[in-house]
Amino acid sequence: MTGDIGIGIHDLSFATTEFVLPHTALAEYNGTDIGKYHVGIGQQSMSVPAADEDIVTMGATAAAPLIARHGADRIRTVVFATESSIDQAKSAGVYVHSLLGLPPATRVVELKQACYGATAALQFAIGLVHRDPAQQVLVIASDVSKYDLDSPGEATQGAAAVAMLVGADPALVRIEGPSGLFTADVMDFWRPNYRDTALVDGQESITAYLQAVEGTWKDYTEQGGRSFDGFGAFCYHQPFTKMAYKAHRHLLNFCGYVTDEAQIARAIGRTTAYNRVVGNSYTASVYLALAALLDEAEDLSGQSIGFLSYGSGSVAEFFAGTVVPGYREHLRTEAHREAIERRRPVDYAGYRELHERTCPADGGEHSTPAQTTGPFRLAGIRDHKRIYERRPEGRTVA
Ligand code: CAA
């Protein structure tokens, strides 16, 4: 039985891209008042993938430190959540499995439901660990958020991957049982198979998100969840960080509280530190919020965190986790800050050129420019097959 020890997130690590575009460069190019980006949507900069980076290289980079620290002996399942999939059939997780040298006796699968996919992966992982508490599940959320150039969505792009080791007796966060669920068939944001960039109805997407906040909270309460006052902090999906504030304000109003901006800032502020400079990382975003909270906050031992995971289209879930005493000894704060600080600024022209790159579809041999300095890279495409490399000198900190 795992009832006493609980199941949850044992370790968490994130990775982001080689390049970063400051919003000042975008604002200068398109003549937007920088206040709209810095204050209006709450974004400072966005991660930009190099030509030889994608969801696989980011996912492998995020997961490698978990394997270095814990080994792979107990991992029998890898769940890769993404909405910027690179293949319609093969799971991106199989490439990661190979790059990390995981054992053949592993099940690997990819999950999709917009930005919600990683939460489905986490819940499925908890179910597997319940069945056999000796096993661990590697959950990887990795996405590149890409909208059309010169569209309103352009300012809300970004890219990152979060890897989580899910198991019994976790060192970081125990995930609690009751979940509030909500599904509604809306066309707020979607990406047909023939498009590289997402389509979005911006205002509709904000409304749909807020409806999902209400819907999940209502169900969470009916399922016997904690009362609103029982939470020390809230991690929201953050397509842009201002959205977390809108969502929390909405939840407070829905629960009949008077909204106090200082109180909202206390509940949300620390969760936005990484998303504010990384941008939208779709499936990874809500877990990047958790990473920032754990890394930024004073001791949260024993406190409950509310999670709101939203995926357009739409599916959402509200659930709670309790921070495990002693968690701070297991954090990767320094590595997380380095992942952000090591990014090289790209100018607007350079970003635009990277944005306009498309995947060659002629079946020929195409090598990819070596722009990255991280441990994994997409070396090229040959016969429609993606070729990845692990740099021998690639350093992984346990
Ligand atoms: N100084 C300060 N604030 C300013 C300003 C200035 N100079 N100029 C404008 N603003 C404020 C506006 O008042 C507005 O604030 P409020 O929302 O609080 O009213 C904010 O900046 C944004 O301004 P607009 O609404 O005019 O901006 P826009 O038309 O360019 O659209 C957007 C913004 C809808 C977020 C757009 O970037 C977009 O479509 N993004 C992609 C979709 C998205 O992220 N949706 C979120 C919910 S869906 C989801 O969460 C799933 C997902 O990941 C996609």
PDB file of C-alpha atoms in Angstrom, residues 49-260:
ATOM      1  CA  PRO A  49      14.900  27.236 -30.498  1.00  0.00           C
ATOM      2  CA  ALA A  50      18.073  27.022 -32.590  1.00  0.00           C
ATOM      3  CA  ALA A  51      17.952  25.241 -35.965  1.00  0.00           C
ATOM      4  CA  ASP A  52      19.233  22.044 -34.318  1.00  0.00           C
ATOM      5  CA  GLU A  53      16.862  22.078 -31.335  1.00  0.00           C
ATOM      6  CA  ASP A  54      13.356  20.669 -30.975  1.00  0.00           C
ATOM      7  CA  ILE A  55      11.065  18.982 -28.445  1.00  0.00           C
ATOM      8  CA  VAL A  56      13.307  15.883 -28.407  1.00  0.00           C
ATOM      9  CA  THR A  57      16.573  17.698 -27.649  1.00  0.00           C
ATOM     10  CA  MET A  58      14.887  19.815 -24.964  1.00  0.00           C
ATOM     11  CA  GLY A  59      13.126  16.765 -23.485  1.00  0.00           C
ATOM     12  CA  ALA A  60      16.355  14.759 -23.357  1.00  0.00           C
ATOM     13  CA  THR A  61      18.243  17.707 -21.844  1.00  0.00           C
ATOM     14  CA  ALA A  62      15.590  18.095 -19.131  1.00  0.00           C
ATOM     15  CA  ALA A  63      15.490  14.352 -18.340  1.00  0.00           C
ATOM     16  CA  ALA A  64      19.242  13.564 -18.411  1.00  0.00           C
ATOM     17  CA  PRO A  65      19.950  15.002 -14.918  1.00  0.00           C
ATOM     18  CA  LEU A  66      17.159  12.826 -13.447  1.00  0.00           C
ATOM     19  CA  ILE A  67      18.763   9.699 -14.876  1.00  0.00           C
ATOM     20  CA  ALA A  68      22.213  10.871 -13.752  1.00  0.00           C
ATOM     21  CA  ARG A  69      20.961  11.295 -10.174  1.00  0.00           C
ATOM     22  CA  HIS A  70      18.605   8.314  -9.785  1.00  0.00           C
ATOM     23  CA  GLY A  71      19.572   5.830 -12.498  1.00  0.00           C
ATOM     24  CA  ALA A  72      17.000   4.181 -14.746  1.00  0.00           C
ATOM     25  CA  ASP A  73      16.549   0.854 -12.946  1.00  0.00           C
ATOM     26  CA  ARG A  74      13.057   1.624 -11.646  1.00  0.00           C
ATOM     27  CA  ILE A  75      11.763   3.442 -14.740  1.00  0.00           C
ATOM     28  CA  ARG A  76       9.480   1.167 -16.758  1.00  0.00           C
ATOM     29  CA  THR A  77       7.377   3.860 -18.434  1.00  0.00           C
ATOM     30  CA  VAL A  78       8.166   7.116 -20.247  1.00  0.00           C
ATOM     31  CA  VAL A  79       5.241   9.394 -21.075  1.00  0.00           C
ATOM     32  CA  PHE A  80       6.054  12.273 -23.425  1.00  0.00           C
ATOM     33  CA  ALA A  81       3.445  15.042 -23.482  1.00  0.00           C
ATOM     34  CA  THR A  82       3.513  17.585 -26.292  1.00  0.00           C
ATOM     35  CA  GLU A  83       1.357  19.554 -28.667  1.00  0.00           C
ATOM     36  CA  SER A  84       4.245  20.399 -31.015  1.00  0.00           C
ATOM     37  CA  SER A  85       4.748  16.823 -32.109  1.00  0.00           C
ATOM     38  CA  ILE A  86       7.438  16.044 -34.718  1.00  0.00           C
ATOM     39  CA  ASP A  87       5.906  12.822 -36.055  1.00  0.00           C
ATOM     40  CA  GLN A  88       2.326  11.633 -36.475  1.00  0.00           C
ATOM     41  CA  ALA A  89       3.179   8.038 -35.559  1.00  0.00           C
ATOM     42  CA  LYS A  90       6.401   7.677 -33.589  1.00  0.00           C
ATOM     43  CA  SER A  91       6.523   9.017 -30.043  1.00  0.00           C
ATOM     44  CA  ALA A  92       9.140  11.702 -29.442  1.00  0.00           C
ATOM     45  CA  GLY A  93       9.770   9.766 -26.231  1.00  0.00           C
ATOM     46  CA  VAL A  94      11.333   6.891 -28.191  1.00  0.00           C
ATOM     47  CA  TYR A  95      14.093   9.231 -29.433  1.00  0.00           C
ATOM     48  CA  VAL A  96      14.629  10.423 -25.849  1.00  0.00           C
ATOM     49  CA  HIS A  97      14.676   6.811 -24.613  1.00  0.00           C
ATOM     50  CA  SER A  98      17.469   6.112 -27.101  1.00  0.00           C
ATOM     51  CA  LEU A  99      19.441   9.316 -26.399  1.00  0.00           C
ATOM     52  CA  LEU A 100      19.374   8.576 -22.655  1.00  0.00           C
ATOM     53  CA  GLY A 101      20.222   4.890 -23.064  1.00  0.00           C
ATOM     54  CA  LEU A 102      17.154   3.682 -21.160  1.00  0.00           C
ATOM     55  CA  PRO A 103      16.565  -0.090 -20.912  1.00  0.00           C
ATOM     56  CA  PRO A 104      14.582  -1.860 -23.667  1.00  0.00           C
ATOM     57  CA  ALA A 105      12.091  -3.146 -21.062  1.00  0.00           C
ATOM     58  CA  THR A 106      10.289   0.222 -21.059  1.00  0.00           C
ATOM     59  CA  ARG A 107       6.909   1.356 -22.408  1.00  0.00           C
ATOM     60  CA  VAL A 108       7.054   4.720 -24.175  1.00  0.00           C
ATOM     61  CA  VAL A 109       4.090   6.726 -25.389  1.00  0.00           C
ATOM     62  CA  GLU A 110       3.186  10.279 -26.473  1.00  0.00           C
ATOM     63  CA  LEU A 111       0.119  12.109 -25.152  1.00  0.00           C
ATOM     64  CA  LYS A 112      -1.710  15.085 -26.633  1.00  0.00           C
ATOM     65  CA  GLN A 113      -4.417  17.459 -25.489  1.00  0.00           C
ATOM     66  CA  ALA A 114      -2.956  20.915 -26.068  1.00  0.00           C
ATOM     67  CA  CYS A 115      -1.247  22.334 -22.964  1.00  0.00           C
ATOM     68  CA  TYR A 116      -3.075  19.879 -20.659  1.00  0.00           C
ATOM     69  CA  GLY A 117      -1.191  16.737 -21.837  1.00  0.00           C
ATOM     70  CA  ALA A 118       1.461  16.698 -19.100  1.00  0.00           C
ATOM     71  CA  THR A 119      -1.170  16.667 -16.370  1.00  0.00           C
ATOM     72  CA  ALA A 120      -2.829  13.645 -17.974  1.00  0.00           C
ATOM     73  CA  ALA A 121       0.666  12.088 -18.068  1.00  0.00           C
ATOM     74  CA  LEU A 122       1.212  12.851 -14.383  1.00  0.00           C
ATOM     75  CA  GLN A 123      -2.142  11.317 -13.394  1.00  0.00           C
ATOM     76  CA  PHE A 124      -1.543   8.218 -15.531  1.00  0.00           C
ATOM     77  CA  ALA A 125       1.910   7.897 -13.952  1.00  0.00           C
ATOM     78  CA  ILE A 126       0.378   8.035 -10.464  1.00  0.00           C
ATOM     79  CA  GLY A 127      -2.021   5.247 -11.470  1.00  0.00           C
ATOM     80  CA  LEU A 128       0.876   3.061 -12.651  1.00  0.00           C
ATOM     81  CA  VAL A 129       2.848   3.664  -9.456  1.00  0.00           C
ATOM     82  CA  HIS A 130      -0.245   2.782  -7.406  1.00  0.00           C
ATOM     83  CA  ARG A 131      -0.301  -0.601  -9.131  1.00  0.00           C
ATOM     84  CA  ASP A 132       3.380  -1.198  -8.458  1.00  0.00           C
ATOM     85  CA  PRO A 133       5.000   1.249  -5.997  1.00  0.00           C
ATOM     86  CA  ALA A 134       8.471  -0.088  -6.813  1.00  0.00           C
ATOM     87  CA  GLN A 135       8.243   1.451 -10.306  1.00  0.00           C
ATOM     88  CA  GLN A 136       8.926   5.031 -11.335  1.00  0.00           C
ATOM     89  CA  VAL A 137       7.538   6.847 -14.369  1.00  0.00           C
ATOM     90  CA  LEU A 138       9.461   9.451 -16.339  1.00  0.00           C
ATOM     91  CA  VAL A 139       7.066  12.195 -17.454  1.00  0.00           C
ATOM     92  CA  ILE A 140       8.409  14.649 -20.023  1.00  0.00           C
ATOM     93  CA  ALA A 141       6.534  17.762 -21.133  1.00  0.00           C
ATOM     94  CA  SER A 142       8.211  19.506 -24.058  1.00  0.00           C
ATOM     95  CA  ASP A 143       6.898  22.135 -26.444  1.00  0.00           C
ATOM     96  CA  VAL A 144       7.775  24.871 -28.890  1.00  0.00           C
ATOM     97  CA  SER A 145       5.036  27.503 -28.994  1.00  0.00           C
ATOM     98  CA  LYS A 146       4.846  28.992 -32.480  1.00  0.00           C
ATOM     99  CA  TYR A 147       2.347  31.479 -33.904  1.00  0.00           C
ATOM    100  CA  ASP A 148       2.372  33.326 -37.226  1.00  0.00           C
ATOM    101  CA  LEU A 149       4.837  36.198 -37.541  1.00  0.00           C
ATOM    102  CA  ASP A 150       3.179  39.593 -37.096  1.00  0.00           C
ATOM    103  CA  SER A 151       0.115  38.060 -35.403  1.00  0.00           C
ATOM    104  CA  PRO A 152      -1.081  38.989 -31.869  1.00  0.00           C
ATOM    105  CA  GLY A 153       0.034  35.546 -30.682  1.00  0.00           C
ATOM    106  CA  GLU A 154       3.661  36.224 -31.696  1.00  0.00           C
ATOM    107  CA  ALA A 155       4.417  37.919 -28.364  1.00  0.00           C
ATOM    108  CA  THR A 156       3.253  34.815 -26.469  1.00  0.00           C
ATOM    109  CA  GLN A 157       5.649  32.273 -27.995  1.00  0.00           C
ATOM    110  CA  GLY A 158       8.369  30.381 -26.099  1.00  0.00           C
ATOM    111  CA  ALA A 159       9.815  26.895 -25.630  1.00  0.00           C
ATOM    112  CA  ALA A 160      10.883  24.613 -22.783  1.00  0.00           C
ATOM    113  CA  ALA A 161      10.765  21.082 -21.442  1.00  0.00           C
ATOM    114  CA  VAL A 162      10.122  19.822 -17.923  1.00  0.00           C
ATOM    115  CA  ALA A 163      11.031  16.274 -16.872  1.00  0.00           C
ATOM    116  CA  MET A 164       9.500  14.773 -13.730  1.00  0.00           C
ATOM    117  CA  LEU A 165      10.274  11.497 -12.031  1.00  0.00           C
ATOM    118  CA  VAL A 166       7.026  10.206 -10.543  1.00  0.00           C
ATOM    119  CA  GLY A 167       7.143   7.613  -7.798  1.00  0.00           C
ATOM    120  CA  ALA A 168       6.124   6.496  -4.311  1.00  0.00           C
ATOM    121  CA  ASP A 169       7.452   8.370  -1.281  1.00  0.00           C
ATOM    122  CA  PRO A 170       8.375  11.430  -3.402  1.00  0.00           C
ATOM    123  CA  ALA A 171      11.000  13.936  -2.292  1.00  0.00           C
ATOM    124  CA  LEU A 172       9.291  17.064  -3.676  1.00  0.00           C
ATOM    125  CA  VAL A 173       5.481  17.098  -3.938  1.00  0.00           C
ATOM    126  CA  ARG A 174       2.813  14.519  -2.987  1.00  0.00           C
ATOM    127  CA  ILE A 175      -0.129  14.674  -5.356  1.00  0.00           C
ATOM    128  CA  GLU A 176      -3.507  14.405  -3.627  1.00  0.00           C
ATOM    129  CA  GLY A 177      -6.471  12.311  -4.732  1.00  0.00           C
ATOM    130  CA  PRO A 178      -9.390  14.597  -5.588  1.00  0.00           C
ATOM    131  CA  SER A 179      -9.233  16.266  -9.008  1.00  0.00           C
ATOM    132  CA  GLY A 180     -11.662  18.718 -10.560  1.00  0.00           C
ATOM    133  CA  LEU A 181     -12.199  17.978 -14.262  1.00  0.00           C
ATOM    134  CA  PHE A 182     -13.660  20.024 -17.108  1.00  0.00           C
ATOM    135  CA  THR A 183     -14.028  19.419 -20.849  1.00  0.00           C
ATOM    136  CA  ALA A 184     -15.771  21.671 -23.395  1.00  0.00           C
ATOM    137  CA  ASP A 185     -15.650  21.504 -27.193  1.00  0.00           C
ATOM    138  CA  VAL A 186     -14.383  25.007 -28.098  1.00  0.00           C
ATOM    139  CA  MET A 187     -12.236  26.279 -30.991  1.00  0.00           C
ATOM    140  CA  ASP A 188     -10.126  28.748 -29.038  1.00  0.00           C
ATOM    141  CA  PHE A 189      -6.712  27.448 -30.162  1.00  0.00           C
ATOM    142  CA  TRP A 190      -5.837  24.572 -32.471  1.00  0.00           C
ATOM    143  CA  ARG A 191      -3.212  23.423 -35.016  1.00  0.00           C
ATOM    144  CA  PRO A 192      -4.326  21.296 -37.982  1.00  0.00           C
ATOM    145  CA  ASN A 193      -1.788  18.651 -39.064  1.00  0.00           C
ATOM    146  CA  TYR A 194      -0.765  20.672 -42.128  1.00  0.00           C
ATOM    147  CA  ARG A 195       0.294  23.755 -40.146  1.00  0.00           C
ATOM    148  CA  ASP A 196       3.515  24.593 -38.258  1.00  0.00           C
ATOM    149  CA  THR A 197       1.901  27.473 -36.420  1.00  0.00           C
ATOM    150  CA  ALA A 198      -1.126  27.452 -34.138  1.00  0.00           C
ATOM    151  CA  LEU A 199      -4.415  29.157 -34.973  1.00  0.00           C
ATOM    152  CA  VAL A 200      -6.015  31.067 -32.140  1.00  0.00           C
ATOM    153  CA  ASP A 201      -8.940  33.291 -31.254  1.00  0.00           C
ATOM    154  CA  GLY A 202      -7.165  35.271 -28.522  1.00  0.00           C
ATOM    155  CA  GLN A 203     -10.120  36.700 -26.608  1.00  0.00           C
ATOM    156  CA  GLU A 204     -12.126  33.476 -26.985  1.00  0.00           C
ATOM    157  CA  SER A 205      -9.155  31.553 -25.577  1.00  0.00           C
ATOM    158  CA  ILE A 206      -9.027  33.747 -22.468  1.00  0.00           C
ATOM    159  CA  THR A 207     -12.780  33.337 -21.936  1.00  0.00           C
ATOM    160  CA  ALA A 208     -12.534  29.560 -22.445  1.00  0.00           C
ATOM    161  CA  TYR A 209      -9.655  29.375 -19.931  1.00  0.00           C
ATOM    162  CA  LEU A 210     -11.669  31.295 -17.317  1.00  0.00           C
ATOM    163  CA  GLN A 211     -14.703  29.050 -17.872  1.00  0.00           C
ATOM    164  CA  ALA A 212     -12.454  26.054 -17.307  1.00  0.00           C
ATOM    165  CA  VAL A 213     -11.217  27.589 -14.030  1.00  0.00           C
ATOM    166  CA  GLU A 214     -14.825  27.750 -12.810  1.00  0.00           C
ATOM    167  CA  GLY A 215     -15.683  24.292 -14.134  1.00  0.00           C
ATOM    168  CA  THR A 216     -12.700  22.540 -12.571  1.00  0.00           C
ATOM    169  CA  TRP A 217     -13.098  24.295  -9.232  1.00  0.00           C
ATOM    170  CA  LYS A 218     -16.799  23.410  -9.060  1.00  0.00           C
ATOM    171  CA  ASP A 219     -15.998  19.743  -9.737  1.00  0.00           C
ATOM    172  CA  TYR A 220     -13.000  19.794  -7.362  1.00  0.00           C
ATOM    173  CA  THR A 221     -15.273  21.004  -4.550  1.00  0.00           C
ATOM    174  CA  GLU A 222     -17.906  18.364  -5.381  1.00  0.00           C
ATOM    175  CA  GLN A 223     -15.197  15.688  -5.310  1.00  0.00           C
ATOM    176  CA  GLY A 224     -14.354  16.635  -1.711  1.00  0.00           C
ATOM    177  CA  GLY A 225     -11.274  18.790  -2.422  1.00  0.00           C
ATOM    178  CA  ARG A 226      -9.703  21.274  -0.004  1.00  0.00           C
ATOM    179  CA  SER A 227     -11.325  24.614   0.753  1.00  0.00           C
ATOM    180  CA  PHE A 228      -9.873  27.664  -0.972  1.00  0.00           C
ATOM    181  CA  ASP A 229      -8.237  28.839   2.276  1.00  0.00           C
ATOM    182  CA  GLY A 230      -6.294  25.574   2.517  1.00  0.00           C
ATOM    183  CA  PHE A 231      -3.776  26.554  -0.183  1.00  0.00           C
ATOM    184  CA  GLY A 232      -0.423  28.274   0.286  1.00  0.00           C
ATOM    185  CA  ALA A 233       0.111  29.011  -3.430  1.00  0.00           C
ATOM    186  CA  PHE A 234      -1.413  28.331  -6.848  1.00  0.00           C
ATOM    187  CA  CYS A 235       0.358  27.202 -10.031  1.00  0.00           C
ATOM    188  CA  TYR A 236      -1.588  28.062 -13.181  1.00  0.00           C
ATOM    189  CA  HIS A 237      -0.909  27.247 -16.799  1.00  0.00           C
ATOM    190  CA  GLN A 238       0.782  30.439 -18.027  1.00  0.00           C
ATOM    191  CA  PRO A 239       0.442  31.148 -21.770  1.00  0.00           C
ATOM    192  CA  PHE A 240       1.606  34.595 -20.612  1.00  0.00           C
ATOM    193  CA  THR A 241       2.095  35.363 -16.948  1.00  0.00           C
ATOM    194  CA  LYS A 242      -0.716  37.921 -16.723  1.00  0.00           C
ATOM    195  CA  MET A 243      -3.105  35.050 -17.447  1.00  0.00           C
ATOM    196  CA  ALA A 244      -2.313  33.494 -14.051  1.00  0.00           C
ATOM    197  CA  TYR A 245      -3.381  36.738 -12.364  1.00  0.00           C
ATOM    198  CA  LYS A 246      -6.585  36.899 -14.431  1.00  0.00           C
ATOM    199  CA  ALA A 247      -7.343  33.269 -13.583  1.00  0.00           C
ATOM    200  CA  HIS A 248      -6.711  33.648  -9.863  1.00  0.00           C
ATOM    201  CA  ARG A 249      -8.763  36.845  -9.688  1.00  0.00           C
ATOM    202  CA  HIS A 250     -11.560  35.004 -11.480  1.00  0.00           C
ATOM    203  CA  LEU A 251     -11.381  32.072  -9.040  1.00  0.00           C
ATOM    204  CA  LEU A 252     -11.447  34.415  -6.047  1.00  0.00           C
ATOM    205  CA  ASN A 253     -14.547  36.152  -7.432  1.00  0.00           C
ATOM    206  CA  PHE A 254     -16.181  32.813  -8.241  1.00  0.00           C
ATOM    207  CA  CYS A 255     -15.587  31.687  -4.646  1.00  0.00           C
ATOM    208  CA  GLY A 256     -17.168  34.917  -3.379  1.00  0.00           C
ATOM    209  CA  TYR A 257     -13.984  36.615  -2.112  1.00  0.00           C
ATOM    210  CA  VAL A 258     -13.204  40.284  -2.481  1.00  0.00           C
ATOM    211  CA  THR A 259     -10.167  40.511  -4.760  1.00  0.00           C
ATOM    212  CA  ASP A 260      -7.120  41.980  -3.100  1.00  0.00           C
TER     213      ASP A 260
END
